[in-house]
């Protein structure tokens, strides 16, 4: 096993490979592992517990070497972070195909995964970690912003002003919560066990301040609430300990959620009564004890959430499967609070909307500024989108290669993709743009406790959809396509696919972009139309989609 070397951040207008598609894969893989992007780059961990970009450093180096020699009519296959073969394919085929953490259903649990992981046969790809399109916390900010904005519309007359949101977890994804709440004018108190994570969020401007005691956190939060001032506070502590203390002292938040890495009881969630160092030792010496303690703490955590919900807090699960763990631990009403997708996001999925992102391969922030101008001009009538882009320009610090995210839907993604390609062709940008998305998208995931929770027709666990999504995007000529298991909610609970495509300014890319940026969000519309959602059916009819069994 080689140890970590500093990962080069490739940027500029010169190729290190034989084409911009391979180059984009190389740059995005390396970008995922930059010190200011990844949560723990030394172990190749990008975010989300142990979500990795490559299986080990030998595999990383072999992938880099292979991408540098890969021809424009070849495809590299990556099995759980290890490059396994290069096949001759054709120019329009994806340059890379990846499959991460997939297990046969009866074996699809953490125990079996850990066994394979320890033998060096697998890695956990999470979502954008193993599919090389993680862009730091910005990648989740808009989705988190949209969630809190919708919550504000549904419960607080359109804004979180004068409300306190309590949450936990300031990791790669969870770190977006304080900024998303303050962007919605509210106060956020985020409990986090790891002081370094708190400091990191302050450095990157996602969090305003840090406190060490609950009393101090309450004092600051209530003062800001009274003045209707937006403020985010990082409170050092364990959520399973702090929430019961809040109940004891009579502190009641208006909004309550959680984004600790509860999907992974071994590596993600720190049990009450243990320090981070003790947990690291227990992980090696007595993993079963650690897992049992973590699950008990999660049950305590959920019980406290249920008490606060009962007292009136708007409470929701933020996609980490904590309710399932609590239920398994005997908390019978663990699912009494909803998941964020059915509560706040699904209508957007019905229109094929989801987290669309793009990255300037040049590394020049000016390229992203120009693309921001393009989106503001093209979608000038979309007030929410324009507000988001302006806010992002002002408040979001880039991590690694400059990038931008916004939620765009069916039709709009293809239109904007063409515009980006035109900008590259015209020489307006210094290098090509790479376009991708989270797997948490409208048509690319089956996850019954999260994205497909409480589907109208009960098809929550049907996983044909992400597979069809990966297949059609490959056929259409995406630059790299991936199929993963266990992202977001852990082993056994999800299947999902990723898609990334390069706008290099060529006519060939224009055709691929048109195809893939249509089929990809199109799958979201189809999946929801098929499940009986009227908004999705209307979207399909309005846009002339050819669904053989949809009534005209
Ligand atoms: P991460 O592993 O980078 O961060 C988790 C954080 O939780 C860490 O900083 C850790 O120190 C902290 N933590 C662990 N136990 C704690 C406890 N008991 N009390 C307080 N803090 C504790 O993970 P991430 O990328 O931020 O993702 C968080 C969770 O959200 C994961 O389960 C992930 O799968 C899920 N997720 C949600 C979405 C979404 O859109 N809602 C998207 C992707 C992932």
Coordinates of C-alpha atoms and ligand atoms in Angstrom, one line a residue:
X1 CA 0.0 0.0 0.0
X2 CA 1.5 3.3 -1.0
X3 CA 0.9 6.2 1.3
X4 CA -0.7 9.4 0.3
X5 CA 1.2 11.8 -2.0
X6 CA -0.1 15.3 -2.5
X7 CA -2.7 15.1 -5.2
X8 CA -2.0 17.4 -8.1
X9 CA -4.8 19.8 -9.0
X10 CA -4.8 19.8 -12.8
X11 CA -6.0 23.0 -14.3
X12 CA -5.3 25.4 -17.2
X13 CA -5.9 25.1 -21.0
X14 CA -3.3 22.4 -21.7
X15 CA -4.1 18.7 -21.9
X16 CA -2.4 16.0 -19.8
X17 CA -4.3 13.3 -21.6
X18 CA -5.4 12.5 -25.2
X19 CA -8.7 14.3 -25.1
X20 CA -10.9 16.6 -23.0
X21 CA -13.2 13.9 -21.8
X22 CA -10.4 11.9 -20.3
X23 CA -8.9 15.1 -19.1
X24 CA -12.1 16.0 -17.3
X25 CA -12.2 12.6 -15.6
X26 CA -8.6 13.1 -14.5
X27 CA -9.2 16.6 -13.2
X28 CA -12.4 15.7 -11.4
X29 CA -10.9 12.7 -9.7
X30 CA -8.0 14.8 -8.5
X31 CA -10.4 17.6 -7.5
X32 CA -12.4 15.2 -5.3
X33 CA -9.2 14.6 -3.3
X34 CA -7.9 18.1 -2.8
X35 CA -7.2 19.0 0.8
X36 CA -9.8 21.8 0.7
X37 CA -12.4 19.7 -1.0
X38 CA -12.3 16.2 0.6
X39 CA -13.0 15.5 4.3
X40 CA -10.1 13.1 4.7
X41 CA -8.0 13.0 1.6
X42 CA -5.2 11.0 3.2
X43 CA -7.5 8.0 3.3
X44 CA -9.1 8.9 -0.1
X45 CA -12.3 9.8 1.8
X46 CA -14.2 12.5 0.1
X47 CA -17.4 12.9 2.2
X48 CA -20.3 11.0 3.7
X49 CA -18.7 8.7 6.3
X50 CA -16.2 6.7 4.2
X51 CA -17.3 7.7 0.7
X52 CA -14.1 7.3 -1.4
X53 CA -12.9 8.3 -4.8
X54 CA -10.6 5.3 -5.4
X55 CA -10.1 2.0 -3.6
X56 CA -6.5 2.7 -2.4
X57 CA -3.5 4.8 -3.5
X58 CA -2.2 2.1 -5.9
X59 CA -5.6 2.1 -7.6
X60 CA -5.6 5.9 -7.7
X61 CA -2.3 6.0 -9.4
X62 CA -3.3 3.3 -11.8
X63 CA -6.4 5.2 -12.7
X64 CA -4.4 8.4 -13.3
X65 CA -1.9 6.6 -15.4
X66 CA -4.6 4.9 -17.5
X67 CA -6.6 8.1 -18.0
X68 CA -3.4 9.7 -19.3
X69 CA -3.0 7.0 -22.0
X70 CA -6.7 6.4 -22.8
X71 CA -7.5 6.8 -26.4
X72 CA -10.6 8.6 -27.7
X73 CA -12.3 5.4 -28.7
X74 CA -11.6 3.5 -25.5
X75 CA -13.5 3.0 -22.3
X76 CA -11.9 2.3 -18.8
X77 CA -13.9 0.2 -16.4
X78 CA -13.6 0.9 -12.7
X79 CA -14.9 -1.7 -10.2
X80 CA -15.3 -0.2 -6.7
X81 CA -12.5 2.2 -7.1
X82 CA -10.1 -0.1 -8.9
X83 CA -9.3 0.2 -12.6
X84 CA -9.9 -3.3 -14.1
X85 CA -9.8 -3.1 -17.9
X86 CA -9.7 -0.8 -20.9
X87 CA -11.9 -1.9 -23.8
X88 CA -11.9 -0.5 -27.4
X89 CA -15.4 1.1 -27.8
X90 CA -16.1 4.1 -29.9
X91 CA -15.8 7.9 -29.8
X92 CA -19.4 8.5 -28.5
X93 CA -19.2 5.9 -25.7
X94 CA -18.4 7.0 -22.2
X95 CA -14.6 7.1 -21.5
X96 CA -15.2 5.7 -18.0
X97 CA -17.8 3.3 -16.6
X98 CA -17.9 2.8 -12.8
X99 CA -19.7 0.4 -10.5
X100 CA -19.3 1.1 -6.8
X101 CA -20.3 -1.0 -3.7
X102 CA -22.8 -3.1 -5.5
X103 CA -23.8 -6.3 -3.7
X104 CA -26.3 -9.1 -4.5
X105 CA -29.4 -8.1 -2.5
X106 CA -29.3 -10.9 0.1
X107 CA -25.7 -9.9 1.0
X108 CA -26.3 -6.2 0.9
X109 CA -25.5 -5.2 4.4
X110 CA -22.7 -3.4 6.2
X111 CA -21.2 -6.6 7.8
X112 CA -20.6 -8.2 4.4
X113 CA -19.4 -5.0 2.9
X114 CA -16.9 -4.4 5.7
X115 CA -15.6 -8.0 5.3
X116 CA -15.0 -7.3 1.6
X117 CA -13.6 -3.8 2.2
X118 CA -11.1 -5.2 4.7
X119 CA -10.0 -7.8 2.1
X120 CA -9.4 -4.9 -0.3
X121 CA -12.2 -6.1 -2.6
X122 CA -14.6 -3.1 -2.4
X123 CA -14.9 0.5 -1.5
X124 CA -17.9 2.7 -0.5
X125 CA -18.5 5.1 -3.3
X126 CA -21.2 7.2 -1.5
X127 CA -22.7 9.2 -4.3
X128 CA -20.5 11.9 -5.9
X129 CA -17.3 10.6 -4.2
X130 CA -17.0 7.4 -6.2
X131 CA -18.3 9.1 -9.3
X132 CA -15.8 11.9 -9.3
X133 CA -18.2 14.9 -9.3
X134 CA -18.0 16.1 -5.7
X135 CA -17.6 19.9 -5.6
X136 CA -17.3 20.5 -1.8
X137 CA -20.2 21.7 0.3
X138 CA -21.5 23.9 -2.5
X139 CA -22.8 20.7 -4.1
X140 CA -25.4 20.4 -1.4
X141 CA -26.0 24.0 -0.5
X142 CA -28.7 24.7 -3.0
X143 CA -30.6 21.6 -2.3
X144 CA -30.4 22.4 1.4
X145 CA -31.4 26.0 0.7
X146 CA -34.3 24.8 -1.4
X147 CA -35.4 22.4 1.4
X148 CA -35.4 25.1 4.0
X149 CA -37.0 27.6 1.6
X150 CA -39.9 25.2 1.0
X151 CA -40.2 24.6 4.7
X152 CA -40.3 28.3 5.3
X153 CA -43.1 28.6 2.6
X154 CA -45.1 25.8 4.1
X155 CA -44.8 26.7 7.8
X156 CA -43.5 30.2 8.3
X157 CA -45.0 32.5 5.6
X158 CA -42.1 32.2 3.3
X159 CA -39.0 32.9 5.4
X160 CA -37.2 31.4 8.4
X161 CA -36.7 34.9 9.9
X162 CA -37.4 34.8 13.6
X163 CA -37.0 31.0 13.9
X164 CA -34.4 28.7 15.3
X165 CA -33.4 25.5 13.5
X166 CA -31.5 22.9 15.5
X167 CA -29.5 20.3 13.6
X168 CA -26.3 18.2 14.0
X169 CA -23.4 17.2 11.8
X170 CA -21.1 19.7 10.1
X171 CA -19.5 17.3 7.7
X172 CA -19.2 17.5 3.9
X173 CA -22.9 17.6 3.3
X174 CA -24.2 18.6 6.7
X175 CA -21.9 21.6 6.7
X176 CA -24.2 23.3 4.2
X177 CA -27.0 23.5 6.7
X178 CA -26.0 26.6 8.6
X179 CA -25.4 28.6 5.4
X180 CA -28.7 27.4 3.9
X181 CA -30.6 28.4 7.0
X182 CA -29.0 31.9 7.2
X183 CA -29.6 32.3 3.5
X184 CA -33.3 31.8 4.4
X185 CA -32.9 34.5 7.1
X186 CA -33.1 32.1 10.1
X187 CA -31.0 31.1 13.1
X188 CA -29.2 27.8 13.0
X189 CA -27.7 25.9 15.9
X190 CA -25.6 23.0 14.6
X191 CA -24.3 20.4 17.1
X192 CA -21.0 18.8 16.0
X193 CA -18.6 16.5 17.9
X194 CA -15.5 17.3 16.0
X195 CA -14.1 20.8 16.6
X196 CA -12.0 20.7 13.5
X197 CA -15.2 20.3 11.4
X198 CA -16.7 23.4 13.1
X199 CA -13.5 25.4 12.4
X200 CA -13.5 24.3 8.8
X201 CA -17.0 25.5 8.2
X202 CA -16.1 28.8 9.8
X203 CA -13.1 29.1 7.6
X204 CA -15.1 28.4 4.4
X205 CA -17.9 30.9 5.6
X206 CA -20.6 28.3 6.0
X207 CA -20.8 28.9 9.7
X208 CA -20.7 32.2 11.7
X209 CA -19.4 31.2 15.1
X210 CA -18.4 28.4 17.6
X211 CA -19.5 27.9 21.2
X212 CA -18.7 25.2 23.8
X213 CA -21.8 25.2 26.0
X214 CA -25.5 24.7 25.4
X215 CA -26.2 27.8 27.6
X216 CA -24.1 30.0 25.4
X217 CA -25.7 28.6 22.3
X218 CA -29.2 29.2 23.6
X219 CA -28.4 32.7 24.6
X220 CA -26.9 33.6 21.2
X221 CA -29.7 31.9 19.3
X222 CA -32.5 33.5 21.3
X223 CA -31.0 37.0 21.0
X224 CA -30.7 36.6 17.2
X225 CA -34.2 35.2 16.9
X226 CA -35.7 38.1 18.9
X227 CA -33.9 40.6 16.6
X228 CA -34.9 38.5 13.5
X229 CA -31.2 38.4 12.7
X230 CA -29.7 35.5 10.6
X231 CA -27.0 33.7 12.6
X232 CA -25.4 30.2 12.6
X233 CA -23.8 28.7 15.7
X234 CA -21.6 25.6 15.8
X235 CA -22.0 23.9 19.2
X236 CA -19.3 21.4 20.2
X237 CA -21.0 18.4 21.6
X238 CA -22.8 15.1 20.9
X239 CA -26.3 15.5 19.5
X240 CA -27.6 12.4 21.4
X241 CA -26.5 14.1 24.6
X242 CA -27.4 17.7 23.8
X243 CA -30.9 17.2 22.5
X244 CA -32.1 15.6 25.8
X245 CA -30.4 18.4 27.7
X246 CA -32.3 20.9 25.6
X247 CA -35.5 19.2 26.7
X248 CA -34.4 19.3 30.3
X249 CA -33.7 23.0 30.3
X250 CA -37.0 23.7 28.4
X251 CA -35.4 24.9 25.2
X252 CA -37.6 24.3 22.1
X253 CA -36.5 24.8 18.5
X254 CA -38.9 25.8 15.8
X255 CA -37.3 23.4 13.2
X256 CA -35.4 20.2 13.9
X257 CA -33.4 17.9 11.8
X258 CA -30.1 16.0 11.7
X259 CA -27.2 15.3 9.3
X260 CA -24.8 13.2 11.3
X261 CA -23.4 10.2 9.3
X262 CA -26.1 8.0 10.9
X263 CA -26.1 5.8 7.7
X264 CA -22.8 4.3 9.0
X265 CA -22.8 3.2 12.7
X266 CA -19.2 2.0 12.5
X267 CA -17.5 5.0 10.9
X268 CA -20.0 7.8 10.8
X269 CA -21.9 8.3 14.1
X270 CA -20.1 9.0 17.4
X271 CA -21.9 7.4 20.4
X272 CA -22.5 9.3 23.6
X273 CA -19.7 8.9 26.2
X274 CA -16.9 8.4 23.7
X275 CA -14.3 10.8 22.4
X276 CA -13.3 10.7 18.8
X277 CA -10.0 9.1 19.8
X278 CA -11.7 6.4 21.8
X279 CA -14.0 5.7 18.9
X280 CA -11.1 5.4 16.5
X281 CA -9.5 2.8 18.8
X282 CA -12.8 0.9 19.3
X283 CA -13.2 0.8 15.5
X284 CA -10.1 -1.3 15.3
X285 CA -10.4 -3.3 18.6
X286 CA -14.0 -3.8 19.3
X287 CA -16.1 -2.7 16.3
X288 CA -19.2 -4.6 17.4
X289 CA -19.3 -2.7 20.7
X290 CA -18.9 0.6 18.9
X291 CA -21.7 -0.2 16.4
X292 CA -24.0 -1.3 19.3
X293 CA -23.3 1.9 21.2
X294 CA -23.7 4.1 18.1
X295 CA -27.1 2.5 17.4
X296 CA -28.3 3.0 21.0
X297 CA -27.2 6.7 20.8
X298 CA -29.1 7.1 17.6
X299 CA -32.2 5.7 19.3
X300 CA -31.8 8.3 22.1
X301 CA -31.3 11.0 19.5
X302 CA -34.5 10.1 17.6
X303 CA -36.5 9.8 20.8
X304 CA -35.5 13.3 21.8
X305 CA -36.4 14.5 18.3
X306 CA -39.8 12.9 18.7
X307 CA -40.4 14.7 22.0
X308 CA -39.5 18.0 20.4
X309 CA -41.7 17.3 17.5
X310 CA -44.6 16.5 19.9
X311 CA -44.0 20.0 21.4
X312 CA -44.4 21.6 18.0
X313 CA -41.0 21.6 16.3
X314 CA -41.2 21.1 12.5
X315 CA -39.2 17.9 12.4
X316 CA -37.8 16.0 9.4
X317 CA -35.2 13.4 8.6
X318 CA -32.4 14.8 6.4
X319 CA -31.5 11.7 4.4
X320 CA -29.1 9.8 6.8
X321 CA -31.4 6.9 7.7
X322 CA -31.4 7.7 11.4
X323 CA -35.1 6.7 11.7
X324 CA -34.4 3.2 10.4
X325 CA -31.7 2.6 12.9
X326 CA -33.9 3.9 15.7
X327 CA -36.8 1.7 14.5
X328 CA -34.5 -1.3 14.5
X329 CA -33.5 -0.4 18.1
X330 CA -37.1 -0.5 19.2
X331 CA -38.2 3.1 18.8
X332 CA -41.6 2.2 17.3
X333 CA -42.7 5.6 16.2
X334 CA -39.3 6.5 14.6
X335 CA -41.0 7.2 11.3
X336 CA -43.4 9.7 12.9
X337 CA -41.5 12.5 11.3
X338 CA -41.2 12.6 7.5
X339 CA -38.2 12.5 5.2
X340 CA -37.2 15.7 3.5
X341 CA -38.0 14.5 0.0
X342 CA -41.7 13.7 0.4
X343 CA -42.1 16.7 2.7
X344 CA -40.3 19.4 0.6
X345 CA -38.6 18.2 -2.6
X346 CA -40.8 15.8 -4.6
X347 CA -42.7 18.4 -6.7
X348 CA -39.4 19.6 -8.1
X349 CA -38.5 16.0 -9.0
X350 CA -41.8 15.7 -10.9
X351 CA -40.5 18.4 -13.3
X352 CA -37.1 16.7 -13.7
X353 CA -35.5 19.3 -11.4
X354 CA -32.5 18.5 -9.3
X355 CA -29.0 19.4 -8.4
X356 CA -27.4 20.3 -11.8
X357 CA -23.7 21.4 -11.5
X358 CA -20.9 22.5 -13.7
X359 CA -17.1 23.0 -13.1
X360 CA -14.6 25.2 -14.9
X361 CA -11.8 22.8 -15.9
X362 CA -9.5 25.8 -16.4
X363 CA -9.5 26.4 -12.7
X364 CA -10.3 30.1 -13.4
X365 CA -13.1 31.6 -11.3
X366 CA -13.7 34.1 -14.1
X367 CA -15.1 31.2 -16.2
X368 CA -17.7 30.5 -13.6
X369 CA -18.6 34.2 -13.4
X370 CA -19.2 34.2 -17.1
X371 CA -21.4 31.1 -16.9
X372 CA -23.3 32.8 -14.0
X373 CA -24.0 35.7 -16.3
X374 CA -25.2 33.3 -19.0
X375 CA -27.7 31.6 -16.6
X376 CA -28.9 35.0 -15.3
X377 CA -29.6 36.0 -18.9
X378 CA -31.2 32.8 -20.1
X379 CA -33.4 32.3 -17.1
X380 CA -34.1 36.0 -16.2
X381 CA -37.8 35.2 -15.6
X382 CA -37.0 32.6 -13.0
X383 CA -36.8 34.8 -9.9
X384 CA -35.8 32.0 -7.4
X385 CA -33.0 30.8 -9.6
X386 CA -31.6 34.3 -10.2
X387 CA -31.8 35.0 -6.5
X388 CA -29.9 31.8 -5.8
X389 CA -27.1 32.6 -8.4
X390 CA -26.6 36.1 -7.0
X391 CA -26.4 34.8 -3.4
X392 CA -24.1 32.0 -4.4
X393 CA -21.8 34.5 -6.1
X394 CA -21.6 36.6 -2.9
X395 CA -21.5 33.9 -0.3
X396 CA -20.0 30.7 -1.6
X397 CA -16.2 30.2 -1.4
X398 CA -15.0 27.8 -4.1
X399 CA -13.3 24.6 -3.0
X400 CA -10.9 23.1 -5.6
X401 CA -11.9 23.8 -9.2
X402 CA -14.4 26.7 -9.4
X403 CA -17.9 25.3 -9.8
X404 CA -21.6 26.3 -9.7
X405 CA -24.7 24.4 -8.8
X406 CA -28.4 25.2 -9.4
X407 CA -31.5 23.2 -9.7
X408 CA -32.6 23.0 -13.3
X409 CA -35.3 20.8 -14.8
X410 CA -36.2 18.9 -18.0
X411 CA -35.6 21.0 -21.1
X412 CA -33.7 23.7 -19.3
X413 CA -30.7 21.5 -18.6
X414 CA -30.3 20.6 -22.3
X415 CA -30.7 24.3 -23.3
X416 CA -28.1 25.4 -20.8
X417 CA -25.7 22.6 -21.7
X418 CA -25.8 23.8 -25.3
X419 CA -25.1 27.3 -24.2
X420 CA -22.1 26.2 -22.2
X421 CA -20.8 24.2 -25.2
X422 CA -21.2 27.3 -27.4
X423 CA -19.3 29.4 -24.9
X424 CA -16.4 27.0 -25.0
X425 CA -16.5 26.8 -28.8
X426 CA -16.5 30.6 -29.1
X427 CA -13.4 30.8 -26.9
X428 CA -15.3 32.8 -24.2
X429 CA -14.0 30.4 -21.5
X430 CA -10.4 29.3 -21.0
X431 CA -11.1 25.6 -21.1
X432 CA -14.0 23.2 -21.4
X433 CA -16.7 22.8 -18.8
X434 CA -17.8 19.6 -17.1
X435 CA -21.4 19.1 -16.2
X436 CA -22.8 16.6 -13.7
X437 CA -25.2 16.1 -10.9
X438 CA -25.7 14.5 -7.5
X439 CA -27.2 11.0 -7.5
X440 CA -29.8 12.5 -5.3
X441 CA -31.7 13.6 -8.4
X442 CA -35.2 13.1 -9.8
X443 CA -34.7 10.0 -11.9
X444 CA -31.4 8.4 -10.8
X445 CA -32.1 6.9 -7.3
X446 CA -34.1 4.2 -5.6
X447 CA -34.0 4.9 -1.8
X448 CA -37.1 4.0 0.1
X449 CA -36.1 6.0 3.2
X450 CA -35.1 9.0 1.3
X451 CA -35.6 10.0 -2.4
X452 CA -38.3 7.4 -3.1
X453 CA -40.0 7.5 0.4
X454 CA -43.8 7.3 0.3
X455 CA -44.2 7.2 -3.5
X456 CA -47.8 7.6 -4.6
X457 CA -48.1 4.1 -6.1
X458 CA -46.0 2.4 -3.4
X459 CA -43.1 1.7 -5.8
X460 CA -40.5 3.0 -3.2
X461 CA -38.2 0.0 -3.5
X462 CA -38.3 -0.5 -7.2
X463 CA -34.7 -0.1 -8.4
X464 CA -35.1 -0.6 -12.1
X465 CA -35.2 3.2 -12.6
X466 CA -31.6 4.1 -11.6
X467 CA -30.4 1.2 -13.7
X468 CA -32.4 2.4 -16.8
X469 CA -31.0 5.9 -16.1
X470 CA -27.4 4.6 -16.2
X471 CA -28.0 2.6 -19.3
X472 CA -29.7 5.3 -21.3
X473 CA -27.1 7.9 -20.3
X474 CA -24.3 5.5 -21.4
X475 CA -26.0 4.9 -24.7
X476 CA -26.5 8.7 -25.2
X477 CA -22.7 9.3 -24.8
X478 CA -22.2 10.7 -21.2
X479 CA -18.5 11.1 -20.5
X480 CA -18.6 8.9 -17.4
X481 CA -21.5 6.9 -15.9
X482 CA -21.6 5.1 -12.6
X483 CA -24.0 2.8 -10.8
X484 CA -23.7 2.6 -7.0
X485 CA -25.3 0.9 -4.0
X486 CA -25.8 2.3 -0.4
X487 CA -25.2 6.0 -0.9
X488 CA -26.8 8.4 1.5
X489 CA -28.6 5.9 3.6
X490 CA -26.1 3.0 3.8
X491 CA -25.9 -0.6 2.6
X492 CA -29.1 -2.3 1.6
X493 CA -31.1 0.9 1.4
X494 CA -30.4 2.5 -2.0
X495 CA -29.3 2.0 -5.6
X496 CA -28.4 5.1 -7.6
X497 CA -26.5 6.2 -10.7
X498 CA -24.3 9.1 -11.6
X499 CA -23.7 10.9 -14.9
X500 CA -21.1 13.4 -16.0
X501 CA -20.7 15.0 -19.4
X502 CA -18.1 17.3 -20.9
X503 CA -18.8 20.4 -23.0
X504 CA -15.6 20.8 -25.0
X505 CA -17.0 23.0 -27.6
X506 CA -17.1 20.4 -30.4
X507 CA -20.1 19.6 -32.6
X508 CA -19.9 16.0 -31.3
X509 CA -20.2 17.2 -27.7
X510 CA -23.2 19.3 -28.7
X511 CA -25.0 16.2 -29.9
X512 CA -24.1 14.2 -26.8
X513 CA -25.1 17.0 -24.5
X514 CA -28.5 17.3 -26.3
X515 CA -29.1 13.6 -25.9
X516 CA -27.9 13.0 -22.3
X517 CA -29.2 16.3 -20.8
X518 CA -32.6 15.2 -22.1
X519 CA -32.6 11.6 -21.1
X520 CA -31.2 12.2 -17.7
X521 CA -33.8 14.6 -16.2
X522 CA -36.3 12.9 -18.6
X523 CA -36.0 9.8 -16.5
X524 CA -37.1 11.8 -13.5
X525 CA -40.2 13.0 -15.2
X526 CA -41.0 9.5 -16.4
X527 CA -40.3 7.8 -13.1
X528 CA -42.7 10.2 -11.3
X529 CA -45.3 10.2 -14.1
X530 CA -45.3 6.4 -14.0
X531 CA -45.9 6.6 -10.3
X532 CA -49.0 8.6 -10.8
X533 CA -47.9 12.2 -10.0
X534 CA -50.0 14.6 -12.0
X535 CA -47.4 17.3 -12.2
X536 CA -45.0 14.8 -13.8
X537 CA -47.7 13.6 -16.2
X538 CA -48.5 17.2 -17.2
X539 CA -44.8 17.9 -17.6
X540 CA -44.5 14.8 -19.9
X541 CA -47.5 15.8 -22.0
X542 CA -46.5 19.5 -22.2
X543 CA -43.0 18.6 -23.4
X544 CA -44.1 16.0 -25.8
X545 CA -42.4 13.0 -24.2
X546 CA -43.2 9.7 -25.8
X547 CA -44.5 7.5 -23.0
X548 CA -46.4 4.6 -24.6
X549 CA -48.7 4.0 -21.7
X550 CA -49.4 7.6 -20.5
X551 CA -53.0 8.7 -21.3
X552 CA -53.0 11.6 -23.8
Ligands
LIG1 P1 -19.7 13.4 7.1 O1 -19.3 12.0 7.5 O2 -18.7 14.2 6.3 O3 -20.1 14.2 8.4 C1 -20.8 13.8 9.5 C2 -20.6 14.6 10.7 O4 -21.3 14.2 11.8 C3 -19.1 14.6 11.1 O5 -18.6 15.9 11.1 C4 -19.2 14.0 12.5 O6 -18.2 14.4 13.4 C5 -20.6 14.4 13.0 N1 -21.1 13.5 14.0 C6 -21.1 12.2 14.1 N2 -21.7 11.7 15.2 C7 -22.2 12.8 15.8 C8 -23.0 13.0 16.9 N3 -23.4 12.0 17.7 N4 -23.3 14.3 17.3 C9 -22.9 15.3 16.6 N5 -22.1 15.2 15.5 C10 -21.8 14.0 15.1 O7 -21.0 13.2 6.3 P2 -21.8 14.2 5.4 O8 -21.3 14.1 4.0 O9 -22.0 15.6 6.0 O10 -23.3 13.5 5.3 C11 -24.1 13.4 6.5 C12 -25.2 12.5 6.4 O11 -26.2 13.0 5.5 C13 -24.8 11.1 5.8 O12 -25.6 10.1 6.4 C14 -25.1 11.3 4.4 O13 -25.3 10.0 3.8 C15 -26.4 12.1 4.4 N6 -26.6 12.8 3.2 C16 -27.6 13.6 3.1 C17 -27.9 14.3 1.9 C18 -29.0 15.3 1.8 O14 -29.2 15.8 0.8 N7 -29.7 15.5 2.8 C19 -27.0 14.2 0.8 C20 -26.0 13.3 0.9 C21 -25.8 12.7 2.1

